[in-house]
XYZ file of C-alpha atoms in Angstrom:
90
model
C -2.397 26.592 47.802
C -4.862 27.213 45.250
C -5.181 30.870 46.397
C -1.775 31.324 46.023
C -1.643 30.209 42.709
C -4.503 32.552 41.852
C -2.938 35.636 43.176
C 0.591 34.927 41.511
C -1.462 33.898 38.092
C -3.708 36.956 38.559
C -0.448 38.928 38.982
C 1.407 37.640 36.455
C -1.397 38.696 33.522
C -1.667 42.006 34.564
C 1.700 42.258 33.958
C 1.714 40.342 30.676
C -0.735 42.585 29.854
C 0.558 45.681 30.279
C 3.628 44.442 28.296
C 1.615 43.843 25.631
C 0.331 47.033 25.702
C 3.237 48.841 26.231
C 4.745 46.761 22.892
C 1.642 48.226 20.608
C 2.096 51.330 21.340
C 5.948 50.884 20.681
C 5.233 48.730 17.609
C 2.825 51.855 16.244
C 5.485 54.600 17.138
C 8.222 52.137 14.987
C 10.446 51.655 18.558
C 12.306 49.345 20.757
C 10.310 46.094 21.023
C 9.398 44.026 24.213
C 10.835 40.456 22.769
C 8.694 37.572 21.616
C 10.497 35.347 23.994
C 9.715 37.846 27.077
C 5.854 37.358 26.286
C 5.608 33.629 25.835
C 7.818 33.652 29.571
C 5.688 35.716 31.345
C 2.495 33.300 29.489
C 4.249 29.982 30.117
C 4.519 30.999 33.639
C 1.397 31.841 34.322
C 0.399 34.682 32.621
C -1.767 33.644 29.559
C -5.095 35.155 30.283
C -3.395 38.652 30.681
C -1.688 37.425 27.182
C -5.024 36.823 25.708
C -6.998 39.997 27.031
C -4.052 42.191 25.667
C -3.705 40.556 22.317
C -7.783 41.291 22.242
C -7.987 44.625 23.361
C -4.818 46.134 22.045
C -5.483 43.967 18.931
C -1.376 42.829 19.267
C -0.413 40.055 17.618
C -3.598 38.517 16.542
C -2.056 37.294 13.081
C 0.933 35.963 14.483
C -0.022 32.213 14.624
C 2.273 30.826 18.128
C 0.437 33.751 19.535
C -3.541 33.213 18.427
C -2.975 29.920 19.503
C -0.370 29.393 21.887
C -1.976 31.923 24.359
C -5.544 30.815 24.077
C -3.964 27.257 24.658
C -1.884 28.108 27.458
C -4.723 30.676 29.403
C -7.055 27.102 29.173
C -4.786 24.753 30.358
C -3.659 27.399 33.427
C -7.500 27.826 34.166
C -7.781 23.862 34.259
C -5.047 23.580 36.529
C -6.663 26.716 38.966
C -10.051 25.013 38.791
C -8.800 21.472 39.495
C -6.988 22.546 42.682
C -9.196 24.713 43.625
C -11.759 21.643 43.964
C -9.322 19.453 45.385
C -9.129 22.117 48.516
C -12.636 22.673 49.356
C-alpha cells in the first residue's frame, strides 16, 4: 500500500510541477493562467513536494503567503503520512 501511495504521490508532483512551470512562463508572457484553486487540488491531493520544488526553482509564487506556507505544510504532512506507512509495512 505504501508503494502505491508513493508512485501516485510521486506522480502527482511531477505534474504539479510542471503546472507550475507552465503558469510562470504564462504569468511572464502576461497569458491565460493555470488557477490558484487547480494548484492547491493537485497539492491537497498529493502533490505538495512537486508544489514546493516548482515554487523554488521557477521562483512562482514565493510571496504569495497560502502558497509559502500552505505547500511546505502540506509536502510535510504527505511525507509523514508516506514514512509512517511505510514503517507500518516492513
Amino acid at each position: 500500500m505504501a508503494q502505491a501511495l508513493l508512485a501516485y504521490m510521486i506522480v502527482l508532483s511531477l505534474v504539479l510541477l510542471v503546472f507550475m512551470g507552465m503558469d510562470k512562463s504564462r504569468a511572464k508572457k502576461q497569458e491565460w493562467r493555470i488557477a490558484e484553486r487547480t494548484l492547491f487540488t493537485l497539492a491537497i491531493s498529493g502533490g505538495a513536494v512537486g508544489g514546493v520544488l516548482g515554487m523554488y526553482l521557477f521562483r512562482h509564487k514565493i510571496r504569495n503567503n497560502s502558497f509559502a506556507f500552505g505547500f511546505p505544510l502540506l509536502a510535510a504532512l504527505q511525507i509523514f503520512v508516506i514514512v509512517r506507512l511505510w514503517g507500518t509495512s516492513l
